[in-house]
Amino acid sequence: MNTTCSLLRRPITLTLLSGLTVAVLNLLVASTLQAADAPADPAAAGDMVPLVIKLPAPAFKGTPKDIQTNSYTEPYDPSKPRPLMQVPAGLKNLAPGSKITSSDKNVTADSLAKLTDGDKDASDQSIIFLRKGTQWVQLDLGSPCELFALVIWHAHNMAKVYHDVIVQVADDADFIENVRTIFNNDQDNTSGLGVGTDREYFEAYEGKLINAKGVKARFIRFYSKGSTESALNEYTELEVYGRPAK
């Protein structure tokens, strides 16, 4: 055996082993530091849960017929329930207790209060009416919040499609500062708020669920411009699922 060659290999082998040991130790230390820096909030760590929404009873059955719609109107299939939306754990409906105003100054505060009272039924007593043309109702949440899901119930007493449904958020009550549009199906810009890329839809008992994607805002406006059934603007309930902004 060549003893000289064996002796020459030993320092090289020891050096490789030492390098591997240091690399393993560095990985262990890095893993420990990452675990220590992990957020304590389960939602911030990616703990997502299905959003459970309490729904009213359906007011009509079957697929709507003989309603004039646009080429971009979503088809309605009552046999397919809406898929559950995944949201961070611990969200609350922030709409109750918020300050509600409207572009229609003839609507009383008592009527506007119906929009967050939890009554989503299709009865006339549950619906408020705003005048013709583009109108809005606005929620002031009191402070900036992270918003993940919004639900709108117009009047779902019969099959109809509402026009120019637009949802915007802003940092001020006059919608001048940091205005952002999170839903807009006004594809011909008849309401003058920009050309929308979302689709019109049939109003039903499930309401319209909108993914707000964690946008931070204090004020929310919900626009509409009549429906296939009436030029009036009808609203039944609004829900806003979110949490205080950090």
mmCIF file of C-alpha atoms in Angstrom:
data_model
loop_
_atom_site.group_PDB
_atom_site.id
_atom_site.type_symbol
_atom_site.label_atom_id
_atom_site.label_comp_id
_atom_site.label_asym_id
_atom_site.label_seq_id
_atom_site.Cartn_x
_atom_site.Cartn_y
_atom_site.Cartn_z
ATOM 1 C CA MET A 1 0.000 0.000 0.000
ATOM 2 C CA ASN A 2 1.190 3.521 -0.777
ATOM 3 C CA THR A 3 1.360 5.022 2.713
ATOM 4 C CA THR A 4 2.424 8.399 1.411
ATOM 5 C CA CYS A 5 -0.742 8.786 -0.733
ATOM 6 C CA SER A 6 -2.967 7.733 2.201
ATOM 7 C CA LEU A 7 -1.393 10.346 4.443
ATOM 8 C CA LEU A 8 -1.883 13.024 1.794
ATOM 9 C CA ARG A 9 -5.617 12.225 1.486
ATOM 10 C CA ARG A 10 -6.335 12.591 5.234
ATOM 11 C CA PRO A 11 -6.146 16.411 5.435
ATOM 12 C CA ILE A 12 -8.386 16.694 2.358
ATOM 13 C CA THR A 13 -10.981 14.298 3.875
ATOM 14 C CA LEU A 14 -10.930 16.138 7.211
ATOM 15 C CA THR A 15 -11.386 19.468 5.434
ATOM 16 C CA LEU A 16 -14.443 18.195 3.517
ATOM 17 C CA LEU A 17 -16.031 16.811 6.687
ATOM 18 C CA SER A 18 -15.460 20.100 8.496
ATOM 19 C CA GLY A 19 -17.080 22.020 5.658
ATOM 20 C CA LEU A 20 -20.145 19.769 5.660
ATOM 21 C CA THR A 21 -20.502 20.155 9.429
ATOM 22 C CA VAL A 22 -20.434 23.949 9.179
ATOM 23 C CA ALA A 23 -23.026 23.910 6.348
ATOM 24 C CA VAL A 24 -25.417 21.706 8.362
ATOM 25 C CA LEU A 25 -25.039 23.958 11.417
ATOM 26 C CA ASN A 26 -25.783 27.036 9.301
ATOM 27 C CA LEU A 27 -28.978 25.439 7.957
ATOM 28 C CA LEU A 28 -30.149 24.569 11.467
ATOM 29 C CA VAL A 29 -29.509 28.112 12.698
ATOM 30 C CA ALA A 30 -31.338 29.618 9.711
ATOM 31 C CA SER A 31 -34.357 27.351 10.277
ATOM 32 C CA THR A 32 -34.487 28.357 13.929
ATOM 33 C CA LEU A 33 -34.358 32.080 13.074
ATOM 34 C CA GLN A 34 -37.123 31.713 10.482
ATOM 35 C CA ALA A 35 -39.352 29.955 13.001
ATOM 36 C CA ALA A 36 -38.725 32.722 15.522
ATOM 37 C CA ASP A 37 -39.600 35.405 12.956
ATOM 38 C CA ALA A 38 -42.832 33.660 11.837
ATOM 39 C CA PRO A 39 -45.954 35.829 12.344
ATOM 40 C CA ALA A 40 -48.059 35.043 15.389
ATOM 41 C CA ASP A 41 -51.297 35.836 13.513
ATOM 42 C CA PRO A 42 -52.566 32.573 11.944
ATOM 43 C CA ALA A 43 -54.247 34.539 9.121
ATOM 44 C CA ALA A 44 -50.991 36.322 8.279
ATOM 45 C CA ALA A 45 -49.287 32.930 8.203
ATOM 46 C CA GLY A 46 -51.711 31.796 5.491
ATOM 47 C CA ASP A 47 -54.399 30.086 7.596
ATOM 48 C CA MET A 48 -57.297 30.233 5.104
ATOM 49 C CA VAL A 49 -60.838 29.065 5.802
ATOM 50 C CA PRO A 50 -64.071 28.902 3.765
ATOM 51 C CA LEU A 51 -66.259 32.013 4.066
ATOM 52 C CA VAL A 52 -69.629 30.891 5.420
ATOM 53 C CA ILE A 53 -72.468 33.259 4.462
ATOM 54 C CA LYS A 54 -75.978 32.954 5.877
ATOM 55 C CA LEU A 55 -78.289 32.938 2.867
ATOM 56 C CA PRO A 56 -82.004 33.780 2.618
ATOM 57 C CA ALA A 57 -84.539 31.438 1.068
ATOM 58 C CA PRO A 58 -84.742 31.431 -2.756
ATOM 59 C CA ALA A 59 -87.626 33.548 -4.044
ATOM 60 C CA PHE A 60 -87.921 31.870 -7.444
ATOM 61 C CA LYS A 61 -86.985 28.579 -9.063
ATOM 62 C CA GLY A 62 -85.542 27.597 -12.379
ATOM 63 C CA THR A 63 -83.520 29.452 -14.979
ATOM 64 C CA PRO A 64 -84.775 32.957 -15.891
ATOM 65 C CA LYS A 65 -86.360 33.276 -19.331
ATOM 66 C CA ASP A 66 -87.418 36.080 -21.669
ATOM 67 C CA ILE A 67 -85.111 38.660 -20.064
ATOM 68 C CA GLN A 68 -83.160 40.936 -22.385
ATOM 69 C CA THR A 69 -79.517 40.653 -21.408
ATOM 70 C CA ASN A 70 -76.124 41.685 -22.754
ATOM 71 C CA SER A 71 -73.580 39.464 -24.423
ATOM 72 C CA TYR A 72 -71.452 39.733 -21.274
ATOM 73 C CA THR A 73 -74.162 38.598 -18.835
ATOM 74 C CA GLU A 74 -73.167 35.541 -16.819
ATOM 75 C CA PRO A 75 -75.396 32.506 -17.457
ATOM 76 C CA TYR A 76 -77.481 31.537 -14.448
ATOM 77 C CA ASP A 77 -77.624 27.908 -13.389
ATOM 78 C CA PRO A 78 -79.459 27.362 -10.069
ATOM 79 C CA SER A 79 -78.336 23.716 -9.989
ATOM 80 C CA LYS A 80 -74.748 24.805 -9.306
ATOM 81 C CA PRO A 81 -74.248 26.424 -5.889
ATOM 82 C CA ARG A 82 -71.591 29.103 -5.718
ATOM 83 C CA PRO A 83 -68.130 27.784 -4.767
ATOM 84 C CA LEU A 84 -66.944 28.759 -1.284
ATOM 85 C CA MET A 85 -64.422 31.580 -1.144
ATOM 86 C CA GLN A 86 -61.279 31.050 0.925
ATOM 87 C CA VAL A 87 -60.458 33.944 3.272
ATOM 88 C CA PRO A 88 -58.123 34.497 6.242
ATOM 89 C CA ALA A 89 -59.419 33.086 9.523
ATOM 90 C CA GLY A 90 -61.033 35.405 12.050
ATOM 91 C CA LEU A 91 -62.788 37.857 9.722
ATOM 92 C CA LYS A 92 -65.973 39.635 10.814
ATOM 93 C CA ASN A 93 -68.837 41.303 8.986
ATOM 94 C CA LEU A 94 -67.883 44.971 9.436
ATOM 95 C CA ALA A 95 -71.042 46.426 7.871
ATOM 96 C CA PRO A 96 -73.249 46.472 11.011
ATOM 97 C CA GLY A 97 -72.487 49.603 12.993
ATOM 98 C CA SER A 98 -70.998 51.468 10.030
ATOM 99 C CA LYS A 99 -72.322 54.881 9.007
ATOM 100 C CA ILE A 100 -74.518 54.607 5.904
ATOM 101 C CA THR A 101 -75.164 57.447 3.435
ATOM 102 C CA SER A 102 -76.620 57.618 -0.061
ATOM 103 C CA SER A 103 -76.609 59.751 -3.204
ATOM 104 C CA ASP A 104 -80.425 59.803 -2.971
ATOM 105 C CA LYS A 105 -81.097 62.356 -0.236
ATOM 106 C CA ASN A 106 -84.782 61.367 -0.109
ATOM 107 C CA VAL A 107 -83.921 58.037 1.518
ATOM 108 C CA THR A 108 -84.189 58.243 5.311
ATOM 109 C CA ALA A 109 -81.611 57.019 7.811
ATOM 110 C CA ASP A 110 -84.098 54.409 9.036
ATOM 111 C CA SER A 111 -84.407 52.997 5.519
ATOM 112 C CA LEU A 112 -80.646 52.919 5.015
ATOM 113 C CA ALA A 113 -80.259 51.043 8.305
ATOM 114 C CA LYS A 114 -82.039 48.093 6.669
ATOM 115 C CA LEU A 115 -78.942 47.479 4.564
ATOM 116 C CA THR A 116 -77.002 46.090 7.516
ATOM 117 C CA ASP A 117 -79.744 44.655 9.754
ATOM 118 C CA GLY A 118 -79.237 41.028 8.669
ATOM 119 C CA ASP A 119 -82.624 40.794 6.909
ATOM 120 C CA LYS A 120 -81.906 39.450 3.415
ATOM 121 C CA ASP A 121 -85.392 38.175 2.600
ATOM 122 C CA ALA A 122 -86.964 38.964 -0.752
ATOM 123 C CA SER A 123 -90.013 40.665 0.786
ATOM 124 C CA ASP A 124 -90.880 44.311 0.024
ATOM 125 C CA GLN A 125 -90.291 45.201 3.683
ATOM 126 C CA SER A 126 -86.622 44.230 3.349
ATOM 127 C CA ILE A 127 -85.892 46.338 0.249
ATOM 128 C CA ILE A 128 -85.031 50.030 0.012
ATOM 129 C CA PHE A 129 -85.535 52.022 -3.196
ATOM 130 C CA LEU A 130 -83.309 54.719 -4.650
ATOM 131 C CA ARG A 131 -84.273 57.024 -7.493
ATOM 132 C CA LYS A 132 -83.564 56.445 -11.200
ATOM 133 C CA GLY A 133 -80.161 56.950 -12.737
ATOM 134 C CA THR A 134 -76.771 56.047 -11.309
ATOM 135 C CA GLN A 135 -77.095 56.014 -7.518
ATOM 136 C CA TRP A 136 -74.908 54.789 -4.667
ATOM 137 C CA VAL A 137 -74.953 53.802 -1.042
ATOM 138 C CA GLN A 138 -71.818 54.280 1.033
ATOM 139 C CA LEU A 139 -70.431 52.634 4.160
ATOM 140 C CA ASP A 140 -68.028 54.395 6.522
ATOM 141 C CA LEU A 141 -66.283 51.673 8.542
ATOM 142 C CA GLY A 142 -64.907 54.235 11.003
ATOM 143 C CA SER A 143 -61.237 53.411 10.404
ATOM 144 C CA PRO A 144 -59.122 51.758 7.691
ATOM 145 C CA CYS A 145 -59.714 48.025 7.386
ATOM 146 C CA GLU A 146 -58.415 45.120 5.337
ATOM 147 C CA LEU A 147 -61.319 43.961 3.161
ATOM 148 C CA PHE A 148 -61.447 40.443 1.737
ATOM 149 C CA ALA A 149 -65.062 39.757 0.695
ATOM 150 C CA LEU A 150 -68.100 41.916 -0.083
ATOM 151 C CA VAL A 151 -71.628 40.632 -0.646
ATOM 152 C CA ILE A 152 -74.437 42.647 -2.268
ATOM 153 C CA TRP A 153 -78.103 41.705 -2.253
ATOM 154 C CA HIS A 154 -80.207 43.895 -4.489
ATOM 155 C CA ALA A 155 -83.879 42.889 -4.759
ATOM 156 C CA HIS A 156 -83.985 39.155 -5.498
ATOM 157 C CA ASN A 157 -87.773 38.758 -5.439
ATOM 158 C CA MET A 158 -87.718 37.850 -9.133
ATOM 159 C CA ALA A 159 -85.144 37.097 -11.811
ATOM 160 C CA LYS A 160 -83.496 40.314 -12.976
ATOM 161 C CA VAL A 161 -80.132 41.760 -13.979
ATOM 162 C CA TYR A 162 -78.866 44.990 -12.405
ATOM 163 C CA HIS A 163 -76.901 47.433 -14.522
ATOM 164 C CA ASP A 164 -73.684 49.375 -13.838
ATOM 165 C CA VAL A 165 -72.894 47.546 -10.618
ATOM 166 C CA ILE A 166 -69.691 49.221 -9.452
ATOM 167 C CA VAL A 167 -67.885 48.967 -6.132
ATOM 168 C CA GLN A 168 -65.207 51.461 -5.177
ATOM 169 C CA VAL A 169 -63.189 52.099 -2.014
ATOM 170 C CA ALA A 170 -61.443 55.274 -0.892
ATOM 171 C CA ASP A 171 -59.662 56.944 2.015
ATOM 172 C CA ASP A 172 -62.119 59.873 2.262
ATOM 173 C CA ALA A 173 -65.897 60.285 2.327
ATOM 174 C CA ASP A 174 -65.942 62.369 -0.874
ATOM 175 C CA PHE A 175 -64.078 59.698 -2.856
ATOM 176 C CA ILE A 176 -61.211 61.934 -3.926
ATOM 177 C CA GLU A 177 -58.253 60.330 -2.148
ATOM 178 C CA ASN A 178 -56.891 56.963 -3.243
ATOM 179 C CA VAL A 179 -60.045 55.784 -5.038
ATOM 180 C CA ARG A 180 -59.836 52.176 -6.213
ATOM 181 C CA THR A 181 -62.382 50.142 -8.182
ATOM 182 C CA ILE A 182 -62.721 46.515 -7.111
ATOM 183 C CA PHE A 183 -65.741 45.591 -9.268
ATOM 184 C CA ASN A 184 -67.230 47.217 -12.376
ATOM 185 C CA ASN A 185 -69.594 45.629 -14.910
ATOM 186 C CA ASP A 186 -70.440 48.922 -16.671
ATOM 187 C CA GLN A 187 -68.799 47.836 -19.905
ATOM 188 C CA ASP A 188 -70.117 50.790 -21.937
ATOM 189 C CA ASN A 189 -69.240 53.414 -19.262
ATOM 190 C CA THR A 190 -72.767 54.839 -19.087
ATOM 191 C CA SER A 191 -72.198 55.791 -15.436
ATOM 192 C CA GLY A 192 -68.974 57.636 -16.238
ATOM 193 C CA LEU A 193 -66.777 55.782 -13.755
ATOM 194 C CA GLY A 194 -64.670 53.987 -16.323
ATOM 195 C CA VAL A 195 -65.136 51.030 -18.629
ATOM 196 C CA GLY A 196 -65.679 47.882 -16.568
ATOM 197 C CA THR A 197 -64.374 44.444 -17.389
ATOM 198 C CA ASP A 198 -66.615 42.427 -15.043
ATOM 199 C CA ARG A 199 -69.805 40.746 -16.214
ATOM 200 C CA GLU A 200 -73.445 41.479 -15.464
ATOM 201 C CA TYR A 201 -75.224 38.756 -13.507
ATOM 202 C CA PHE A 202 -78.658 37.514 -12.501
ATOM 203 C CA GLU A 203 -79.661 38.597 -9.029
ATOM 204 C CA ALA A 204 -80.586 35.633 -6.799
ATOM 205 C CA TYR A 205 -80.744 34.638 -3.155
ATOM 206 C CA GLU A 206 -76.963 34.110 -2.948
ATOM 207 C CA GLY A 207 -76.280 37.790 -3.652
ATOM 208 C CA LYS A 208 -73.144 38.921 -5.470
ATOM 209 C CA LEU A 209 -69.895 37.840 -3.793
ATOM 210 C CA ILE A 210 -66.883 40.028 -4.648
ATOM 211 C CA ASN A 211 -63.282 39.202 -3.819
ATOM 212 C CA ALA A 212 -61.739 42.377 -2.341
ATOM 213 C CA LYS A 213 -58.287 40.744 -2.071
ATOM 214 C CA GLY A 214 -57.306 42.414 1.205
ATOM 215 C CA VAL A 215 -57.603 45.999 -0.051
ATOM 216 C CA LYS A 216 -57.190 48.596 2.726
ATOM 217 C CA ALA A 217 -59.881 51.277 2.928
ATOM 218 C CA ARG A 218 -62.311 53.036 5.258
ATOM 219 C CA PHE A 219 -65.077 53.999 2.813
ATOM 220 C CA ILE A 220 -66.972 51.766 0.356
ATOM 221 C CA ARG A 221 -69.457 52.830 -2.333
ATOM 222 C CA PHE A 222 -71.891 50.501 -4.065
ATOM 223 C CA TYR A 223 -73.272 51.868 -7.353
ATOM 224 C CA SER A 224 -76.076 50.689 -9.626
ATOM 225 C CA LYS A 225 -78.266 52.036 -12.432
ATOM 226 C CA GLY A 226 -81.570 50.185 -12.438
ATOM 227 C CA SER A 227 -82.268 46.686 -13.687
ATOM 228 C CA THR A 228 -84.025 44.738 -16.428
ATOM 229 C CA GLU A 229 -87.189 44.958 -14.305
ATOM 230 C CA SER A 230 -87.154 48.601 -13.138
ATOM 231 C CA ALA A 231 -85.294 51.889 -13.589
ATOM 232 C CA LEU A 232 -85.226 52.256 -9.803
ATOM 233 C CA ASN A 233 -82.255 51.117 -7.762
ATOM 234 C CA GLU A 234 -83.045 48.482 -5.150
ATOM 235 C CA TYR A 235 -80.916 47.266 -2.255
ATOM 236 C CA THR A 236 -81.630 44.661 0.409
ATOM 237 C CA GLU A 237 -78.405 43.941 2.321
ATOM 238 C CA LEU A 238 -74.659 44.610 2.293
ATOM 239 C CA GLU A 239 -71.972 42.563 4.032
ATOM 240 C CA VAL A 240 -68.276 43.399 4.342
ATOM 241 C CA TYR A 241 -65.896 40.740 5.637
ATOM 242 C CA GLY A 242 -62.588 42.070 6.896
ATOM 243 C CA ARG A 243 -60.470 43.098 9.878
ATOM 244 C CA PRO A 244 -58.839 46.281 11.203
ATOM 245 C CA ALA A 245 -55.856 47.352 9.119
ATOM 246 C CA LYS A 246 -52.430 46.986 10.722
#
